Amino acid sequence: MVCYLAVVASFGFLQGVAGFLGQKSGPFTTRLQMAVEPEVPSEVDVVVIGSGLAGLSCGALLSYCGKSTVVLESHDTWGGATHGWTRRGFHFESGPSLYSGFSMDRSPNPLKNIFQIIEEDCEWITYDRWGTVLPNGEKFAAKIGPEEFGDVLRKHGGPGAEEEFAALMERMAPLSNAAQALTSMALREDPGAVVTLLKYPKELFDTLKQGQALNEPFANIMEEMQIQNEFVKNWLDMLCFLLQGLPAAGTMNAVMAYMLADWYRPGVTLDFPKGGSGSIADALVRGVKKFGGDVCVNCHVEEILVENGRATGIKLASGKIVRAKHAVVSNADPYITNKMLTKAQSSGAMNSKAVEYMESLINTDESTGGIPNLKSFIHIHAGIDATGLPEKPSADFPAQWAVVRNWDGPEGVEDPRNIVLCSMPSLIDPSLAPEGKHVLHAYVPATEPYEWWEGLDRTSEEYKKKKEEAADFLWSAIEEYVPNARGRAVPGTVQIGTPLTHERFLRRSRGTYGPRVQAGKQTLPGHKTPLEGLYLVGDFTFPGIGVPATAASGAVTANTLVSVPKHLEMLSKIRLPIK
């Protein structure tokens, strides 16, 4: 999903596993130079629509496996929510800015595993602090891991907080082991999954032993453990929200089990790709191209072609047709994918089962089995003067921090504009800003109502005023650590993104953060559709939010489209943690 807190993988794929087995259940400059549209082929094995991380992950693996593949991107730059851009010498991040599991050689992170398969990667910079500003104004930036978190619990939680958290960690240990046991890279959506999953028999057994518990709400565990300390409860609720866009009552145990084990293990670090998040997309594009595939920008797909009940290719806005011998993979959200199938539906080219299935994907009414959307987001990007500011992150001045305005609003952590995530990535990678300057990014994750902006004319004074109000709110969060940040802004660098911006440039329907999937209540549809030859990837297909979940969705689809021997060959190249 286009969540920008990409800390851990979501292993809610267990529902798919259980169901199948019968259970219930620098570089950015290079990037701009490379972004030249090549000649689009007329026929390939697989057409991938959209160059977000899921599309690129799928395309890179398919290309590695010998499938002729083209990834078509409507925008003039590849990468989706990970693309970056430069303005007046500053490099800005569109989306993700918090990563882990990349600098280590043995990692459960599926995107790291994809890099190992295609033998491409980024240069990773490590750091170990993340800041928090509490509603009462207190702030801290303890190291991630167990070394300093006990001090945080004692200071901000008071008596009993450390003991409650320790007991919770002990209770979560079996679930954490299960959540980390089985790699999502072994999944595929056909009978071959029996073979690929059994490559990891012990891990499969450990995972299935926990069964449905991994898919239940984390709030159940909190209730079982009788978590009473207000700081601990609020902290866990915030982590749940940042990981899945939902409070503890809607977040899967699998997500929190993985995250708690990952963030609170000794020696853990955070990672940042040198050159910014676009370097990740660049590495995947290199993977697509070096094995004979291609990534074409400025290629807007207007229609998915369907003939005799099968997806057979696409039609570009230019009129050019690209035939797909094996499959069409859509990295667009289900609303846009449905629009691309309008002609096929109206002409009767799709069977009724496929039509019904595709329409179900855009049903947001929970009373009829639909999945509602998460709210949208607002962003601010700016270059600032760095005079008097630190040159490196520290406990007193972290490179990234969260600002929480209240714990007890009507919607809790989901209250509009309640939580702001702030980042100064040039503290980690100085190449992102000119000498003597810093680059800033702040945003609200999944709490901005689209309705506040819906129907506004982008050229109107009302829209401009609302953007100024949003900017003022975001500046106030930035200034919790950066004194007079707005006064330091370099003219011509301040950019404000609204839900309408995301709808327009990132093609997020209604600017949404993704599907609001509640643990124990709803499940995502997966990747294979009843329309033969059509597959879906992205955050609307794989449980969880973040880079690992979207990468995993691309991998599962690629796995399904290649032979079992090829899939096993890919698995032989990944290096998982030794248990």
Short mmCIF file of N, CA, C and O in Angstrom, two decimals, residues 343-419:
data_model
loop_
_atom_site.label_atom_id
_atom_site.label_comp_id
_atom_site.label_asym_id
_atom_site.label_seq_id
_atom_site.Cartn_x
_atom_site.Cartn_y
_atom_site.Cartn_z
N LYS A 343 -15.25 -1.02 -21.44
CA LYS A 343 -15.70 -1.48 -22.77
C LYS A 343 -15.91 -2.99 -22.78
O LYS A 343 -16.86 -3.49 -23.38
N ALA A 344 -15.03 -3.71 -22.12
CA ALA A 344 -15.15 -5.17 -22.09
C ALA A 344 -16.42 -5.59 -21.36
O ALA A 344 -17.10 -6.54 -21.76
N GLN A 345 -16.76 -4.87 -20.30
CA GLN A 345 -17.97 -5.19 -19.55
C GLN A 345 -19.23 -4.89 -20.36
O GLN A 345 -20.17 -5.68 -20.41
N SER A 346 -19.23 -3.71 -20.99
CA SER A 346 -20.43 -3.29 -21.72
C SER A 346 -20.64 -4.09 -23.01
O SER A 346 -21.77 -4.27 -23.48
N SER A 347 -19.54 -4.61 -23.56
CA SER A 347 -19.65 -5.36 -24.82
C SER A 347 -19.97 -6.83 -24.60
O SER A 347 -20.23 -7.57 -25.56
N GLY A 348 -19.91 -7.28 -23.34
CA GLY A 348 -20.17 -8.67 -23.05
C GLY A 348 -18.96 -9.57 -23.23
O GLY A 348 -19.09 -10.80 -23.20
N ALA A 349 -17.80 -8.98 -23.40
CA ALA A 349 -16.59 -9.77 -23.59
C ALA A 349 -16.17 -10.49 -22.31
O ALA A 349 -15.45 -11.49 -22.35
N MET A 350 -16.62 -9.97 -21.15
CA MET A 350 -16.31 -10.59 -19.87
C MET A 350 -17.49 -11.44 -19.41
O MET A 350 -18.65 -11.05 -19.57
N ASN A 351 -17.19 -12.60 -18.83
CA ASN A 351 -18.27 -13.42 -18.31
C ASN A 351 -18.84 -12.79 -17.04
O ASN A 351 -18.22 -11.93 -16.42
N SER A 352 -20.04 -13.20 -16.68
CA SER A 352 -20.75 -12.56 -15.57
C SER A 352 -20.00 -12.71 -14.24
O SER A 352 -20.03 -11.81 -13.40
N LYS A 353 -19.31 -13.83 -14.06
CA LYS A 353 -18.55 -14.04 -12.83
C LYS A 353 -17.43 -13.02 -12.71
O LYS A 353 -17.19 -12.46 -11.63
N ALA A 354 -16.74 -12.75 -13.81
CA ALA A 354 -15.65 -11.78 -13.80
C ALA A 354 -16.18 -10.37 -13.57
O ALA A 354 -15.59 -9.59 -12.83
N VAL A 355 -17.31 -10.05 -14.21
CA VAL A 355 -17.91 -8.73 -14.02
C VAL A 355 -18.30 -8.53 -12.56
O VAL A 355 -18.01 -7.49 -11.95
N GLU A 356 -18.96 -9.53 -12.00
CA GLU A 356 -19.39 -9.44 -10.61
C GLU A 356 -18.19 -9.30 -9.67
O GLU A 356 -18.22 -8.52 -8.72
N TYR A 357 -17.14 -10.03 -9.96
CA TYR A 357 -15.93 -9.97 -9.13
C TYR A 357 -15.31 -8.59 -9.16
O TYR A 357 -14.97 -8.02 -8.12
N MET A 358 -15.14 -8.03 -10.35
CA MET A 358 -14.51 -6.72 -10.48
C MET A 358 -15.36 -5.65 -9.81
O MET A 358 -14.84 -4.72 -9.17
N GLU A 359 -16.68 -5.77 -9.91
CA GLU A 359 -17.56 -4.79 -9.26
C GLU A 359 -17.48 -4.92 -7.74
O GLU A 359 -17.58 -3.92 -7.02
N SER A 360 -17.25 -6.13 -7.25
CA SER A 360 -17.15 -6.32 -5.80
C SER A 360 -15.92 -5.62 -5.23
O SER A 360 -15.90 -5.23 -4.06
N LEU A 361 -14.90 -5.44 -6.05
CA LEU A 361 -13.67 -4.81 -5.59
C LEU A 361 -13.85 -3.33 -5.29
O LEU A 361 -13.06 -2.74 -4.53
N ILE A 362 -14.86 -2.72 -5.88
CA ILE A 362 -15.07 -1.29 -5.65
C ILE A 362 -16.27 -1.04 -4.72
O ILE A 362 -16.73 0.09 -4.59
N ASN A 363 -16.73 -2.10 -4.08
CA ASN A 363 -17.81 -1.96 -3.10
C ASN A 363 -17.22 -1.52 -1.76
O ASN A 363 -16.42 -2.24 -1.16
N THR A 364 -17.59 -0.36 -1.29
CA THR A 364 -17.07 0.14 -0.02
C THR A 364 -18.10 0.08 1.11
O THR A 364 -17.87 0.58 2.20
N ASP A 365 -19.23 -0.56 0.83
CA ASP A 365 -20.31 -0.65 1.82
C ASP A 365 -20.11 -1.91 2.67
O ASP A 365 -20.29 -3.03 2.20
N GLU A 366 -19.73 -1.73 3.92
CA GLU A 366 -19.47 -2.87 4.80
C GLU A 366 -20.71 -3.74 5.00
O GLU A 366 -20.60 -4.95 5.19
N SER A 367 -21.89 -3.14 4.95
CA SER A 367 -23.12 -3.90 5.18
C SER A 367 -23.38 -4.92 4.09
O SER A 367 -24.14 -5.87 4.28
N THR A 368 -22.76 -4.74 2.93
CA THR A 368 -22.93 -5.68 1.82
C THR A 368 -21.63 -6.42 1.51
O THR A 368 -21.43 -6.91 0.41
N GLY A 369 -20.74 -6.46 2.51
CA GLY A 369 -19.50 -7.21 2.34
C GLY A 369 -18.37 -6.42 1.71
O GLY A 369 -17.31 -7.00 1.41
N GLY A 370 -18.56 -5.13 1.51
CA GLY A 370 -17.51 -4.32 0.90
C GLY A 370 -16.45 -3.89 1.91
O GLY A 370 -16.62 -4.05 3.12
N ILE A 371 -15.38 -3.34 1.39
CA ILE A 371 -14.29 -2.84 2.23
C ILE A 371 -14.17 -1.34 2.02
O ILE A 371 -13.90 -0.88 0.90
N PRO A 372 -14.39 -0.54 3.07
CA PRO A 372 -14.28 0.91 2.91
C PRO A 372 -12.84 1.34 2.70
O PRO A 372 -11.91 0.55 2.94
N ASN A 373 -12.66 2.56 2.25
CA ASN A 373 -11.32 3.10 2.07
C ASN A 373 -10.85 3.83 3.31
O ASN A 373 -11.64 4.39 4.06
N LEU A 374 -9.54 3.82 3.51
CA LEU A 374 -8.95 4.68 4.51
C LEU A 374 -9.05 6.13 4.04
O LEU A 374 -9.26 6.41 2.85
N LYS A 375 -8.90 7.05 4.97
CA LYS A 375 -8.90 8.46 4.60
C LYS A 375 -7.66 8.79 3.77
O LYS A 375 -6.82 7.93 3.50
N SER A 376 -7.52 10.03 3.44
CA SER A 376 -6.43 10.47 2.57
C SER A 376 -5.30 11.09 3.40
O SER A 376 -5.19 10.85 4.61
N PHE A 377 -4.48 11.89 2.76
CA PHE A 377 -3.34 12.49 3.43
C PHE A 377 -3.04 13.87 2.87
O PHE A 377 -3.44 14.22 1.77
N ILE A 378 -2.35 14.69 3.67
CA ILE A 378 -1.81 15.96 3.21
C ILE A 378 -0.31 15.96 3.49
O ILE A 378 0.15 15.37 4.47
N HIS A 379 0.44 16.59 2.62
CA HIS A 379 1.90 16.63 2.74
C HIS A 379 2.40 18.06 2.63
O HIS A 379 1.75 18.92 2.01
N ILE A 380 3.58 18.29 3.16
CA ILE A 380 4.33 19.50 2.84
C ILE A 380 5.77 19.11 2.58
O ILE A 380 6.34 18.25 3.27
N HIS A 381 6.35 19.66 1.53
CA HIS A 381 7.76 19.46 1.18
C HIS A 381 8.40 20.85 1.14
O HIS A 381 7.81 21.80 0.60
N ALA A 382 9.59 20.96 1.66
CA ALA A 382 10.26 22.27 1.65
C ALA A 382 11.76 22.11 1.80
O ALA A 382 12.24 21.17 2.44
N GLY A 383 12.49 23.02 1.21
CA GLY A 383 13.91 23.16 1.47
C GLY A 383 14.09 24.31 2.46
O GLY A 383 13.40 25.33 2.36
N ILE A 384 14.97 24.13 3.44
CA ILE A 384 15.15 25.17 4.46
C ILE A 384 16.62 25.49 4.65
O ILE A 384 17.51 24.69 4.34
N ASP A 385 16.86 26.68 5.19
CA ASP A 385 18.21 27.08 5.58
C ASP A 385 18.61 26.31 6.84
O ASP A 385 17.82 26.20 7.79
N ALA A 386 19.83 25.78 6.87
CA ALA A 386 20.25 24.91 7.96
C ALA A 386 21.12 25.62 9.00
O ALA A 386 21.66 24.96 9.89
N THR A 387 21.22 26.93 8.90
CA THR A 387 22.08 27.66 9.83
C THR A 387 21.70 27.36 11.29
O THR A 387 20.55 27.50 11.68
N GLY A 388 22.69 26.91 12.06
CA GLY A 388 22.45 26.62 13.47
C GLY A 388 21.83 25.27 13.75
O GLY A 388 21.65 24.90 14.91
N LEU A 389 21.47 24.52 12.71
CA LEU A 389 20.87 23.20 12.90
C LEU A 389 21.94 22.11 12.84
O LEU A 389 22.98 22.28 12.21
N PRO A 390 21.70 20.99 13.50
CA PRO A 390 22.67 19.89 13.48
C PRO A 390 22.89 19.36 12.06
O PRO A 390 22.03 19.49 11.19
N GLU A 391 24.03 18.74 11.87
CA GLU A 391 24.36 18.13 10.59
C GLU A 391 24.12 16.62 10.61
O GLU A 391 24.10 15.98 9.56
N LYS A 392 23.94 16.06 11.82
CA LYS A 392 23.70 14.63 11.96
C LYS A 392 22.57 14.41 12.96
O LYS A 392 22.40 15.19 13.89
N PRO A 393 21.81 13.33 12.80
CA PRO A 393 20.72 13.06 13.75
C PRO A 393 21.25 12.64 15.11
O PRO A 393 22.35 12.08 15.22
N SER A 394 20.47 12.91 16.15
CA SER A 394 20.87 12.56 17.51
C SER A 394 19.62 12.40 18.37
O SER A 394 18.50 12.60 17.89
N ALA A 395 19.82 12.08 19.64
CA ALA A 395 18.69 11.95 20.57
C ALA A 395 17.98 13.29 20.75
O ALA A 395 16.77 13.33 21.01
N ASP A 396 18.71 14.38 20.62
CA ASP A 396 18.11 15.71 20.77
C ASP A 396 17.50 16.23 19.47
O ASP A 396 16.65 17.12 19.51
N PHE A 397 17.92 15.68 18.35
CA PHE A 397 17.45 16.18 17.06
C PHE A 397 17.39 15.01 16.06
O PHE A 397 18.30 14.81 15.27
N PRO A 398 16.32 14.21 16.11
CA PRO A 398 16.22 13.04 15.22
C PRO A 398 15.94 13.44 13.78
O PRO A 398 15.47 14.55 13.50
N ALA A 399 16.23 12.53 12.87
CA ALA A 399 15.95 12.78 11.46
C ALA A 399 14.47 12.58 11.14
O ALA A 399 13.97 13.10 10.14
N GLN A 400 13.77 11.82 11.98
CA GLN A 400 12.35 11.53 11.76
C GLN A 400 11.64 11.52 13.10
O GLN A 400 12.20 11.06 14.11
N TRP A 401 10.41 12.02 13.10
CA TRP A 401 9.65 12.03 14.34
C TRP A 401 8.15 12.05 14.06
O TRP A 401 7.71 12.48 12.99
N ALA A 402 7.41 11.54 15.03
CA ALA A 402 5.95 11.57 14.97
C ALA A 402 5.44 12.56 16.01
O ALA A 402 5.97 12.62 17.12
N VAL A 403 4.42 13.31 15.64
CA VAL A 403 3.79 14.26 16.56
C VAL A 403 2.36 13.80 16.79
O VAL A 403 1.59 13.65 15.83
N VAL A 404 2.03 13.52 18.05
CA VAL A 404 0.67 13.08 18.41
C VAL A 404 0.00 14.22 19.16
O VAL A 404 0.49 14.66 20.20
N ARG A 405 -1.13 14.70 18.66
CA ARG A 405 -1.80 15.84 19.27
C ARG A 405 -2.75 15.43 20.39
O ARG A 405 -2.96 16.18 21.33
N ASN A 406 -3.39 14.25 20.29
CA ASN A 406 -4.25 13.80 21.39
C ASN A 406 -4.43 12.29 21.31
O ASN A 406 -4.30 11.69 20.25
N TRP A 407 -4.74 11.68 22.43
CA TRP A 407 -5.02 10.26 22.49
C TRP A 407 -6.52 9.97 22.59
O TRP A 407 -6.96 8.86 22.32
N ASP A 408 -7.30 10.97 23.00
CA ASP A 408 -8.68 10.71 23.42
C ASP A 408 -9.73 11.39 22.55
O ASP A 408 -10.83 11.67 23.00
N GLY A 409 -9.41 11.66 21.29
CA GLY A 409 -10.40 12.27 20.41
C GLY A 409 -11.52 11.31 20.06
O GLY A 409 -11.47 10.12 20.40
N PRO A 410 -12.54 11.80 19.38
CA PRO A 410 -13.69 10.95 19.01
C PRO A 410 -13.30 9.69 18.24
O PRO A 410 -13.91 8.64 18.41
N GLU A 411 -12.26 9.80 17.39
CA GLU A 411 -11.82 8.65 16.60
C GLU A 411 -10.46 8.13 17.06
O GLU A 411 -9.81 7.36 16.35
N GLY A 412 -10.02 8.56 18.24
CA GLY A 412 -8.73 8.11 18.76
C GLY A 412 -7.59 8.51 17.85
O GLY A 412 -7.53 9.64 17.38
N VAL A 413 -6.68 7.56 17.59
CA VAL A 413 -5.53 7.87 16.74
C VAL A 413 -5.95 8.19 15.30
O VAL A 413 -5.16 8.77 14.54
N GLU A 414 -7.16 7.82 14.92
CA GLU A 414 -7.62 8.09 13.56
C GLU A 414 -8.25 9.48 13.41
O GLU A 414 -8.70 9.83 12.32
N ASP A 415 -8.28 10.27 14.45
CA ASP A 415 -8.82 11.63 14.36
C ASP A 415 -8.13 12.41 13.23
O ASP A 415 -6.90 12.32 13.07
N PRO A 416 -8.88 13.18 12.46
CA PRO A 416 -8.25 13.99 11.42
C PRO A 416 -7.14 14.87 11.98
O PRO A 416 -7.29 15.49 13.03
N ARG A 417 -6.01 14.86 11.30
CA ARG A 417 -4.85 15.69 11.64
C ARG A 417 -4.39 15.50 13.08
O ARG A 417 -3.93 16.44 13.73
N ASN A 418 -4.50 14.29 13.54
CA ASN A 418 -4.06 14.00 14.91
C ASN A 418 -2.59 13.63 14.96
O ASN A 418 -1.86 14.12 15.81
N ILE A 419 -2.15 12.78 14.05
CA ILE A 419 -0.76 12.34 14.02
C ILE A 419 -0.08 12.89 12.76
O ILE A 419 -0.62 12.80 11.66
#
